[in-house]
Short mmCIF file of C-alpha atoms and ligand atoms in Angstrom, two decimals:
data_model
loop_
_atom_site.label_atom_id
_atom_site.label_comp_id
_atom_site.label_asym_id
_atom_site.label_seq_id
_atom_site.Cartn_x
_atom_site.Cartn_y
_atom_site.Cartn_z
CA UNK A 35 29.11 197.25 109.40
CA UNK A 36 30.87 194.20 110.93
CA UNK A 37 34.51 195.09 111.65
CA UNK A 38 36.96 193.26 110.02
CA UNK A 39 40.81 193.10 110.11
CA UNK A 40 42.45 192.35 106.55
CA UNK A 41 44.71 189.95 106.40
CA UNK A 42 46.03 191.31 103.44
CA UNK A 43 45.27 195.45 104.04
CA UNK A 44 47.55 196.41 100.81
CA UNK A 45 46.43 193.37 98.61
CA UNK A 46 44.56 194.55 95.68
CA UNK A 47 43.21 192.96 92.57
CA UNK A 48 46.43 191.24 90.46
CA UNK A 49 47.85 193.30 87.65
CA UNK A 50 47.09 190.53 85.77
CA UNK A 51 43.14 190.87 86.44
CA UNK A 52 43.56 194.58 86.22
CA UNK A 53 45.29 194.18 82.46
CA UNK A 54 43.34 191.58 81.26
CA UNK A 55 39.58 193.33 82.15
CA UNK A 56 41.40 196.74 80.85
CA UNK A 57 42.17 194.29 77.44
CA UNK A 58 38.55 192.89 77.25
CA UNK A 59 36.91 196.50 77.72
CA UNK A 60 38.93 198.25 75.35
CA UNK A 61 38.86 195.03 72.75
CA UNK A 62 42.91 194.91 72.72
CA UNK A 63 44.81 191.98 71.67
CA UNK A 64 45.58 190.34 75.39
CA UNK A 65 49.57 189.74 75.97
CA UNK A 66 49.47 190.47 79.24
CA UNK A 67 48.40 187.16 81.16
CA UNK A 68 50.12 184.22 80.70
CA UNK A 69 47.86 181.58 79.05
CA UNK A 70 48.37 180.22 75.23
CA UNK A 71 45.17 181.04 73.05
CA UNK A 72 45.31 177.89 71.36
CA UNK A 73 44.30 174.14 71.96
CA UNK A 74 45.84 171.92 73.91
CA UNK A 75 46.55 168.29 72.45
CA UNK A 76 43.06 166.93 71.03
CA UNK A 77 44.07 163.44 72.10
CA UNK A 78 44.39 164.74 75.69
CA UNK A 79 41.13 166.15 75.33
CA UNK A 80 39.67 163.29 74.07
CA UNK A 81 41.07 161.19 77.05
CA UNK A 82 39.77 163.82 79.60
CA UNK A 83 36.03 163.15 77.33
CA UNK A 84 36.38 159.45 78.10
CA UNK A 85 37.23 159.48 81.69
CA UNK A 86 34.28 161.30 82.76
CA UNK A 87 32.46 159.05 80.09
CA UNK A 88 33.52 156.20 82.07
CA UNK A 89 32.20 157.29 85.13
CA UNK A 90 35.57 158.31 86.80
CA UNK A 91 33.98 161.41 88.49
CA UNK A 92 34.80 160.60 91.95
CA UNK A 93 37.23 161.79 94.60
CA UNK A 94 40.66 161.22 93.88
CA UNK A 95 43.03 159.56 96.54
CA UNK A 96 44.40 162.40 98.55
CA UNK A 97 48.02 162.41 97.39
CA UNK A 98 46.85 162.04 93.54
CA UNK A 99 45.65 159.30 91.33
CA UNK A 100 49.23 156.94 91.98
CA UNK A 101 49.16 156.23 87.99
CA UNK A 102 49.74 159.42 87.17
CA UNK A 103 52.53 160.12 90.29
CA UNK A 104 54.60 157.15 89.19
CA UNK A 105 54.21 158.98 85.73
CA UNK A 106 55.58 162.52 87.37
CA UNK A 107 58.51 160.60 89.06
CA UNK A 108 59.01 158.49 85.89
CA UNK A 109 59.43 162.14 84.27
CA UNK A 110 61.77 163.69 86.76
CA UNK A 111 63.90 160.70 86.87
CA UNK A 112 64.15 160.57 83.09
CA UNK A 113 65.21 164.01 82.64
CA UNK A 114 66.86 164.91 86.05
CA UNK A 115 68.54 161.49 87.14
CA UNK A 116 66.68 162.32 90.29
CA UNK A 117 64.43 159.17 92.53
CA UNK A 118 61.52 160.77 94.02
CA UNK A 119 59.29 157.99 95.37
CA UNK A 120 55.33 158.12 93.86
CA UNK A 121 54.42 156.86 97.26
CA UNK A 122 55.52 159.41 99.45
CA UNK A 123 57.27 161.56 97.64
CA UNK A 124 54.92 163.77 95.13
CA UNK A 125 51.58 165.16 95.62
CA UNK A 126 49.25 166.49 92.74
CA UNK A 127 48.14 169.74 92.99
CA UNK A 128 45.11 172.42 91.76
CA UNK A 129 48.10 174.08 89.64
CA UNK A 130 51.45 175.50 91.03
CA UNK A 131 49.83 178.27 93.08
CA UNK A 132 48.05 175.41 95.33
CA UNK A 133 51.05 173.68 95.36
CA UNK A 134 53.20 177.47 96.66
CA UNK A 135 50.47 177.39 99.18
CA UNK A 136 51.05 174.68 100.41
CA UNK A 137 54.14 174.15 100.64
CA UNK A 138 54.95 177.60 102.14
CA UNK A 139 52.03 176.83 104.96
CA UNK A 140 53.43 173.46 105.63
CA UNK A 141 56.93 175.41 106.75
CA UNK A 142 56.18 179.14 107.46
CA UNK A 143 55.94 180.00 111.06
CA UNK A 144 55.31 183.76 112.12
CA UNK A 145 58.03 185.54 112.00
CA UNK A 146 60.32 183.31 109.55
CA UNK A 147 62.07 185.50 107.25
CA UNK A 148 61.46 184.01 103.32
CA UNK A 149 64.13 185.28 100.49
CA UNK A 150 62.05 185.99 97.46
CA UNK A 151 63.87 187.72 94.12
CA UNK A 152 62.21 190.34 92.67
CA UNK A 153 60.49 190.63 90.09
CA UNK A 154 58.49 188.19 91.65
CA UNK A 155 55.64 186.00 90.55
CA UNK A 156 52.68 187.91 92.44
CA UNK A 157 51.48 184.54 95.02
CA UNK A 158 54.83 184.42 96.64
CA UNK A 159 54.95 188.17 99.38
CA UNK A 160 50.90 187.86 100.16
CA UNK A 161 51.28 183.84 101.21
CA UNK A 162 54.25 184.43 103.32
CA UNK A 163 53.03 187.01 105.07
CA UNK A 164 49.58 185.77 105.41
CA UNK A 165 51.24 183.02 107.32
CA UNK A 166 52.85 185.63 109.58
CA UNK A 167 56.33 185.30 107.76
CA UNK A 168 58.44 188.63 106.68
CA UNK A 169 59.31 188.95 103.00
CA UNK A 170 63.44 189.83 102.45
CA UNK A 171 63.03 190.94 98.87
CA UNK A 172 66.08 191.09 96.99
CA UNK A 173 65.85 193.11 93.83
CA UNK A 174 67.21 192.27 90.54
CA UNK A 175 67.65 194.75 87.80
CA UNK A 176 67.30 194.65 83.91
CA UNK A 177 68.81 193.56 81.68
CA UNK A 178 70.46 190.42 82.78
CA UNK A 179 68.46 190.14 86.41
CA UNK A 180 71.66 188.44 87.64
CA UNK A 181 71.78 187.63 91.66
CA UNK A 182 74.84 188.66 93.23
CA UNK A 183 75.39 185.62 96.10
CA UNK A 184 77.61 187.98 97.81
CA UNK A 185 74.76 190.30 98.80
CA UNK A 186 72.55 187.52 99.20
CA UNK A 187 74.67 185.82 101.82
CA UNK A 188 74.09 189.18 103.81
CA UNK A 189 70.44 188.94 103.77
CA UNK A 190 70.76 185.48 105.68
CA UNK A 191 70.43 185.30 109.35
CA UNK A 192 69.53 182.68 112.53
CA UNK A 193 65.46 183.67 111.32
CA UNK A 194 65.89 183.05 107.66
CA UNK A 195 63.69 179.55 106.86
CA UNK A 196 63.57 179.91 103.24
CA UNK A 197 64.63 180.70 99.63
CA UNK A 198 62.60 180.77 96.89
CA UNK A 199 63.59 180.42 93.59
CA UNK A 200 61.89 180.68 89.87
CA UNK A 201 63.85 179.16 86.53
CA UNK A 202 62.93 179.96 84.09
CA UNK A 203 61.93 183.18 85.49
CA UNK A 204 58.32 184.91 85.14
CA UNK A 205 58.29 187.55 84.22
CA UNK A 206 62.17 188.26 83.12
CA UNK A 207 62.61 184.73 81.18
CA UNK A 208 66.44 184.63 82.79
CA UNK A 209 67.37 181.19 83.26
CA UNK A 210 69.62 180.01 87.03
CA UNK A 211 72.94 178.66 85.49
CA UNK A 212 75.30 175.88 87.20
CA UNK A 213 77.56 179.22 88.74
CA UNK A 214 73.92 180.10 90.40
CA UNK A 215 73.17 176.40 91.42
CA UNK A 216 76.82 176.47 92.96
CA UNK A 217 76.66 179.60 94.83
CA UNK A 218 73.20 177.96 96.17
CA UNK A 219 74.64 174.84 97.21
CA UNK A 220 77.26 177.03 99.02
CA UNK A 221 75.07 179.26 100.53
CA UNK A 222 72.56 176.65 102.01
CA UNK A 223 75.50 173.88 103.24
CA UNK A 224 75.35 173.40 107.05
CA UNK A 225 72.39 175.30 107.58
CA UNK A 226 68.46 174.78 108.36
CA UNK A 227 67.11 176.83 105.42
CA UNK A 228 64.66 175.43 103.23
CA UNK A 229 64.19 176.00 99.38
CA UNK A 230 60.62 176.23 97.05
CA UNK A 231 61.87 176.16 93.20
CA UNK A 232 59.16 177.12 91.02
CA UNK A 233 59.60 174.97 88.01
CA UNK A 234 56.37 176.41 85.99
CA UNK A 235 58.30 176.67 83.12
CA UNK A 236 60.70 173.84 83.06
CA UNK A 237 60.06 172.98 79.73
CA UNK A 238 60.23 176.10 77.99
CA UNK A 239 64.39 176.79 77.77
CA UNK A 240 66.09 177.87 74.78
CA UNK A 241 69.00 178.36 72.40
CA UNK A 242 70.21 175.02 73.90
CA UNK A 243 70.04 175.67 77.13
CA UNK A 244 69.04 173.47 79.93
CA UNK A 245 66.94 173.26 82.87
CA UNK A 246 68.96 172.96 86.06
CA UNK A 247 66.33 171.57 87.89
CA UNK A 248 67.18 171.32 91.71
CA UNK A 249 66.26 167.72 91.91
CA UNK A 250 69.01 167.26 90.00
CA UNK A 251 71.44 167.88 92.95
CA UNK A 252 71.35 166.02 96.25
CA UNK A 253 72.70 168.66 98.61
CA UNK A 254 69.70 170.46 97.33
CA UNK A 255 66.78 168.43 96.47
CA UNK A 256 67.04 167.13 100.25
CA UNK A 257 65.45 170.47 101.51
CA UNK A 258 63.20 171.72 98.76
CA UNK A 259 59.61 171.65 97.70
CA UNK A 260 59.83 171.92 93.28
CA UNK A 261 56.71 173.24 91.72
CA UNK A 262 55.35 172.50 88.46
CA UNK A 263 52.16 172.98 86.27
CA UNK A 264 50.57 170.95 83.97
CA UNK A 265 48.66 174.12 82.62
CA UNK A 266 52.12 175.14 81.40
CA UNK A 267 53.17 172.22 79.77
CA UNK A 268 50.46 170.95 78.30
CA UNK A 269 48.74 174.35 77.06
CA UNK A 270 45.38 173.96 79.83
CA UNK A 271 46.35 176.36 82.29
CA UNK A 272 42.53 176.63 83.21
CA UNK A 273 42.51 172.83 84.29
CA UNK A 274 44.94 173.94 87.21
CA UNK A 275 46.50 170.68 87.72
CA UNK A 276 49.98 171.02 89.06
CA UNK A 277 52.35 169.12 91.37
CA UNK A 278 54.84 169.45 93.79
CA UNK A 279 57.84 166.75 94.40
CA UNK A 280 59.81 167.05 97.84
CA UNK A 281 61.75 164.62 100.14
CA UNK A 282 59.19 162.69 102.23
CA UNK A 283 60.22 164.68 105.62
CA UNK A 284 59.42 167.66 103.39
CA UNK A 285 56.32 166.37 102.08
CA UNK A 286 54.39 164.51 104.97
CA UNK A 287 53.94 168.14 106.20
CA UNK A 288 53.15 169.09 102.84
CA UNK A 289 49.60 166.44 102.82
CA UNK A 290 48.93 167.26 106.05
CA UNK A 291 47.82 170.84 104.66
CA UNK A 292 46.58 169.72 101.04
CA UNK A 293 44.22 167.62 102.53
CA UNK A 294 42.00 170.12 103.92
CA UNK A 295 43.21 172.68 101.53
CA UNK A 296 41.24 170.81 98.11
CA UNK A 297 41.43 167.25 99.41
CA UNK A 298 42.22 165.93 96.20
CA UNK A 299 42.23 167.27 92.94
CA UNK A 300 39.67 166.24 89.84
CA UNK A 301 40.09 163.22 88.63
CA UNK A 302 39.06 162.92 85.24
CA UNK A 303 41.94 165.24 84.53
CA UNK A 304 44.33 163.01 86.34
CA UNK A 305 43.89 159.87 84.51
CA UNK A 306 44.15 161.62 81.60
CA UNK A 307 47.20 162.99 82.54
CA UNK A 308 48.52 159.99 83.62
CA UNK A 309 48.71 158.38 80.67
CA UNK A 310 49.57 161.53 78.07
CA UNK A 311 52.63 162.16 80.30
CA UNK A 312 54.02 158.39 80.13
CA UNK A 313 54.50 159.09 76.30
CA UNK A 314 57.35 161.11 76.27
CA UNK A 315 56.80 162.34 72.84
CA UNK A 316 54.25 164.40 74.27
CA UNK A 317 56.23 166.67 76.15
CA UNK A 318 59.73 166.59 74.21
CA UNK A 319 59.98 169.38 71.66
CA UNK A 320 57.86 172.14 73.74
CA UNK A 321 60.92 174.46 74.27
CA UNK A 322 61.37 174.32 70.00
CA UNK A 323 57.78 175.06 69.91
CA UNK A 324 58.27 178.27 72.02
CA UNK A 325 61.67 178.87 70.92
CA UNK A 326 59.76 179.40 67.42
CA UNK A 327 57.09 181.56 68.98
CA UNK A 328 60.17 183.85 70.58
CA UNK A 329 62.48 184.11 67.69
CA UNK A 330 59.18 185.15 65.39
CA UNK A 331 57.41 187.57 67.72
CA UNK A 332 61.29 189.05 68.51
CA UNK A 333 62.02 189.11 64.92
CA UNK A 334 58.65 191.27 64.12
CA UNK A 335 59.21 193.07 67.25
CA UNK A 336 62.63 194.45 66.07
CA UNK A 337 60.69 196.41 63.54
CA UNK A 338 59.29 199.05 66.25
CA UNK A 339 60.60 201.23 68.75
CA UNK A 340 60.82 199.07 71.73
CA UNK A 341 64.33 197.47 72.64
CA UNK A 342 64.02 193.56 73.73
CA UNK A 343 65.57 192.08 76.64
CA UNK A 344 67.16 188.43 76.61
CA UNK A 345 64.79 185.73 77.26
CA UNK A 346 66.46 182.10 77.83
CA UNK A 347 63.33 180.75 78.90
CA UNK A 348 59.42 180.90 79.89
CA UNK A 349 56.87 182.51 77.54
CA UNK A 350 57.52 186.20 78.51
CA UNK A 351 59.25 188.72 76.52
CA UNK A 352 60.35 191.92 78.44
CA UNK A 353 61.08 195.06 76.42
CA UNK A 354 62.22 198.55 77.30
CA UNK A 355 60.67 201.61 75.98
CA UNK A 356 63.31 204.46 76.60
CA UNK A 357 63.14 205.78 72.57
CA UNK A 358 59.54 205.95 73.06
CA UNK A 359 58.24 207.71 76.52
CA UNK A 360 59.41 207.94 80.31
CA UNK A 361 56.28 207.39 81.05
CA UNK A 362 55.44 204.80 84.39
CA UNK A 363 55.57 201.52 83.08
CA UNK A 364 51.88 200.90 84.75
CA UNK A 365 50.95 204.43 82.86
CA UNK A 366 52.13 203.02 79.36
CA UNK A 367 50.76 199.85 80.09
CA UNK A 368 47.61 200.77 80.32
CA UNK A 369 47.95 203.70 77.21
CA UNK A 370 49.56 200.82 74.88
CA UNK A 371 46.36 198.76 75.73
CA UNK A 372 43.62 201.54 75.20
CA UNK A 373 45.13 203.42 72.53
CA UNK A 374 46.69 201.66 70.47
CA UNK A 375 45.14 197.82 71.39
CA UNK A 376 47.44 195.65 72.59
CA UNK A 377 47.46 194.40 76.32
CA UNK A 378 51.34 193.99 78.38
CA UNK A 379 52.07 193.64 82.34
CA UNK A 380 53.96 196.14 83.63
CA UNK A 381 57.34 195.12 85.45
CA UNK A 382 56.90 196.84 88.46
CA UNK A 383 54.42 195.01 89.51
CA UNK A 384 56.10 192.31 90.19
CA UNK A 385 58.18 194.38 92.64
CA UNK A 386 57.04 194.90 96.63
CA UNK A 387 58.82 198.82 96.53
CA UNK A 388 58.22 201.49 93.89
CA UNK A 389 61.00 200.02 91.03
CA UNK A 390 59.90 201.12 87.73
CA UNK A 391 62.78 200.03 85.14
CA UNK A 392 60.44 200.98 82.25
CA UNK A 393 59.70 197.46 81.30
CA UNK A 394 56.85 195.63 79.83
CA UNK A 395 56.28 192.18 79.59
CA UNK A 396 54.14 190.83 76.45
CA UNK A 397 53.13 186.82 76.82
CA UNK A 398 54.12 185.07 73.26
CA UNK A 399 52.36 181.93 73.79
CA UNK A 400 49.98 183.13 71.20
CA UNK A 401 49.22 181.97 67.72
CA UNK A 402 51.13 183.28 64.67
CA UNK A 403 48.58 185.25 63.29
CA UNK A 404 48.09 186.94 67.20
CA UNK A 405 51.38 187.93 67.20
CA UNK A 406 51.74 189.15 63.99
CA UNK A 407 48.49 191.22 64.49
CA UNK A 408 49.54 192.53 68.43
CA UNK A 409 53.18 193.86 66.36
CA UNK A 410 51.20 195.67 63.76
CA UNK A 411 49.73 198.06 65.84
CA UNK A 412 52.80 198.10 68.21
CA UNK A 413 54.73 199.48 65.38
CA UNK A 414 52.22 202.37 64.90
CA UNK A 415 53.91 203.05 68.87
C1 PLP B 4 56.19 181.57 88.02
C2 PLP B 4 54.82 180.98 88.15
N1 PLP B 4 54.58 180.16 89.18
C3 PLP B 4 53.39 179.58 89.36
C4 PLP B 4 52.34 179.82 88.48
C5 PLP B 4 51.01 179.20 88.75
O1 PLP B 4 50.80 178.06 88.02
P1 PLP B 4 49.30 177.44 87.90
O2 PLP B 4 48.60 178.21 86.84
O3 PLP B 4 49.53 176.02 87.57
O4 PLP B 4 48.67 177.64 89.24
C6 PLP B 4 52.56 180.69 87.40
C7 PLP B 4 51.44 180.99 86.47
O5 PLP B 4 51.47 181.93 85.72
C8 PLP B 4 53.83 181.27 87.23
O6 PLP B 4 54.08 182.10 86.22
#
């Protein structure tokens, strides 16, 4: 045997993996990743069909086809008043987690301390420290997952480079609100620290709430990467095309990593792309969509024994199971998916220490008649 040093030793394979090969062997309905199982727009399909048709199957400029970056910067300054400039200013991405990369290797040097909130979305703690950074998890509890500033302030020192934020929030589906953008703007005046805001879910807010994007305020957008995924938007999360926006200091560093990261990404996809997003009927109306899915997959849901935490946003419902079993969360997850068929992540893994708040999360970007099945058996529960 060759020795070899991990680079991650404690890195396993992803809960998600884990749940969904656990779903697939024991033929349970899968609500544990997070990927819709229906179609995304035939027309977007269609142009993707004709692209290739017309013989765009080359590289890609490096940065992104510019069509469809003046159409991402067209978008943010549309809905968040904010100029980022298609030039220099956003890069297209193989999905958000390329984009996370990234932007965390274009800033992370070894022994930078990163502020991550947890739950966290699994990519963040194995990038940092991959890149020789140290994870400062601070942990947020059920049911609200509110961040007290206060103790966050105390977390912040000379090494601190970073804070990375997720609204709306996998897997809780909290929302940051404009107290939250305030206590950030606070926090991060006169100092050197850098933000990444994943904005996977920017589209997906509800009960008239809205996105507080951090483009949307200067004192912030001036030191932060944002994040965002076409799979998520436009129901193709197996295209993984993303993109990330950032102030051009921010983001020359950025392409010098993407490009020998993918290069470029494909560019069939990224005409197509291009011109779906410049109609902005095709991306209005996608938090009514999902607001629908929520309020019918909660209403069927209030018919077992699990109790349902708030969700303002993302397609993630969390629910507790205290009337039920004290089981470990990872324990039930797995029984709820062999015995009685249906497929959830457990909470705690999206937690670096043992945390087990008894809480599943169930993905409701499923069809009606998917959901309606998945609650039938969970009322036999
Ligand atoms: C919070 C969050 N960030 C990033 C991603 C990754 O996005 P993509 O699939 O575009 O790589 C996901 C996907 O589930 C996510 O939930």
């Amino acid at each position: 045997m060759i020795p070899l040093i991990s680079k991650l030793p404690n890195v396993g394979t992803t809960i998600f993996s884990v749940m969904s090969q656990l779903a697939s062997e024991s033929n349970a309905i899968n609500l544990s990743q997070g990927f819709p199982d229906f179609e995304s727009s035939p027309l977007l399909i269609n142009l993707v069909n004709q692209q290739m048709i017309e013989g765009n199957n080359q590289y890609a400029p490096m940065p992104g086809l510019l069509a469809l970056r003046q159409s991402i910067a067209a978008k943010v300054n549309q809905l968040h008043l904010s100029d980022y400039n298609p030039e220099t200013e956003v890069t297209v991405t193989a999905g958000g987690t390329q984009a996370i990369f990234t932007a965390l290797s274009a800033v992370i040097q070894p022994n930078d301390e990163v502020i991550i909130f947890e739950p966290a979305y699994d990519c963040y703690s194995p990038t940092i420290k991959l890149l020789g950074g140290i994870v400062k998890a601070f942990e947020l509890s059920p049911p609200d997952y509110k961040i007290d500033w206060e103790m966050v302030k105390k977390l912040i020192n000379n090494r601190t480079r970073m804070i990375i934020l997720n609204s709306p929030h996998n897997p809780s589906g909290v929302i940051l609100d404009e107290e939250d953008i305030r206590q950030l703007i606070h926090i991060t005046a006169h100092s050197d620290l850098l933000i990444l805001s994943d904005e996977v879910y920017e589209h997906i807010i509800f009960d008239g709430n809205k996105h507080l994007s951090i483009a949307r305020y200067p004192e912030l957008r001036d030191r932060s990467f944002i994040i965002a995924s076409f799979g998520k938007l436009f129901h193709n999360t197996g295209w993984k095309v993303g993109y990330c926006i950032a102030p051009q200091w921010l983001m020359n560093e950025f392409r010098k990593i993407h490009q020998f990261i993918v290069f470029s990404v494909n560019t069939p996809m990224q005409h197509a792309l291009a011109s779906f997003l410049s109609d902005k009927n095709n991306y209005q109306g996608l938090s009514e969509f999902y607001q629908q899915k929520r309020n019918f997959f909660t209403g069927l849901m209030k018919e077992t024994r699990f109790d349902l935490l708030p969700c303002k946003g993302s397609y993630f419902q969390s629910v507790t199971y205290k009337q039920i079993t004290d089981e470990k969360d990872i324990d039930f997850a797995k029984r709820l998916t062999t015995e009685f068929g249906v497929a959830s992540i457990p909470v705690s893994a999206f937690y670096s220490r043992a945390n087990d708040h008894h809480v599943l999360r169930f993905c409701f970007a499923k069809k009606q008649e998917t959901l309606e099945k998945a609650v039938e058996r969970l009322r036999k529960v």
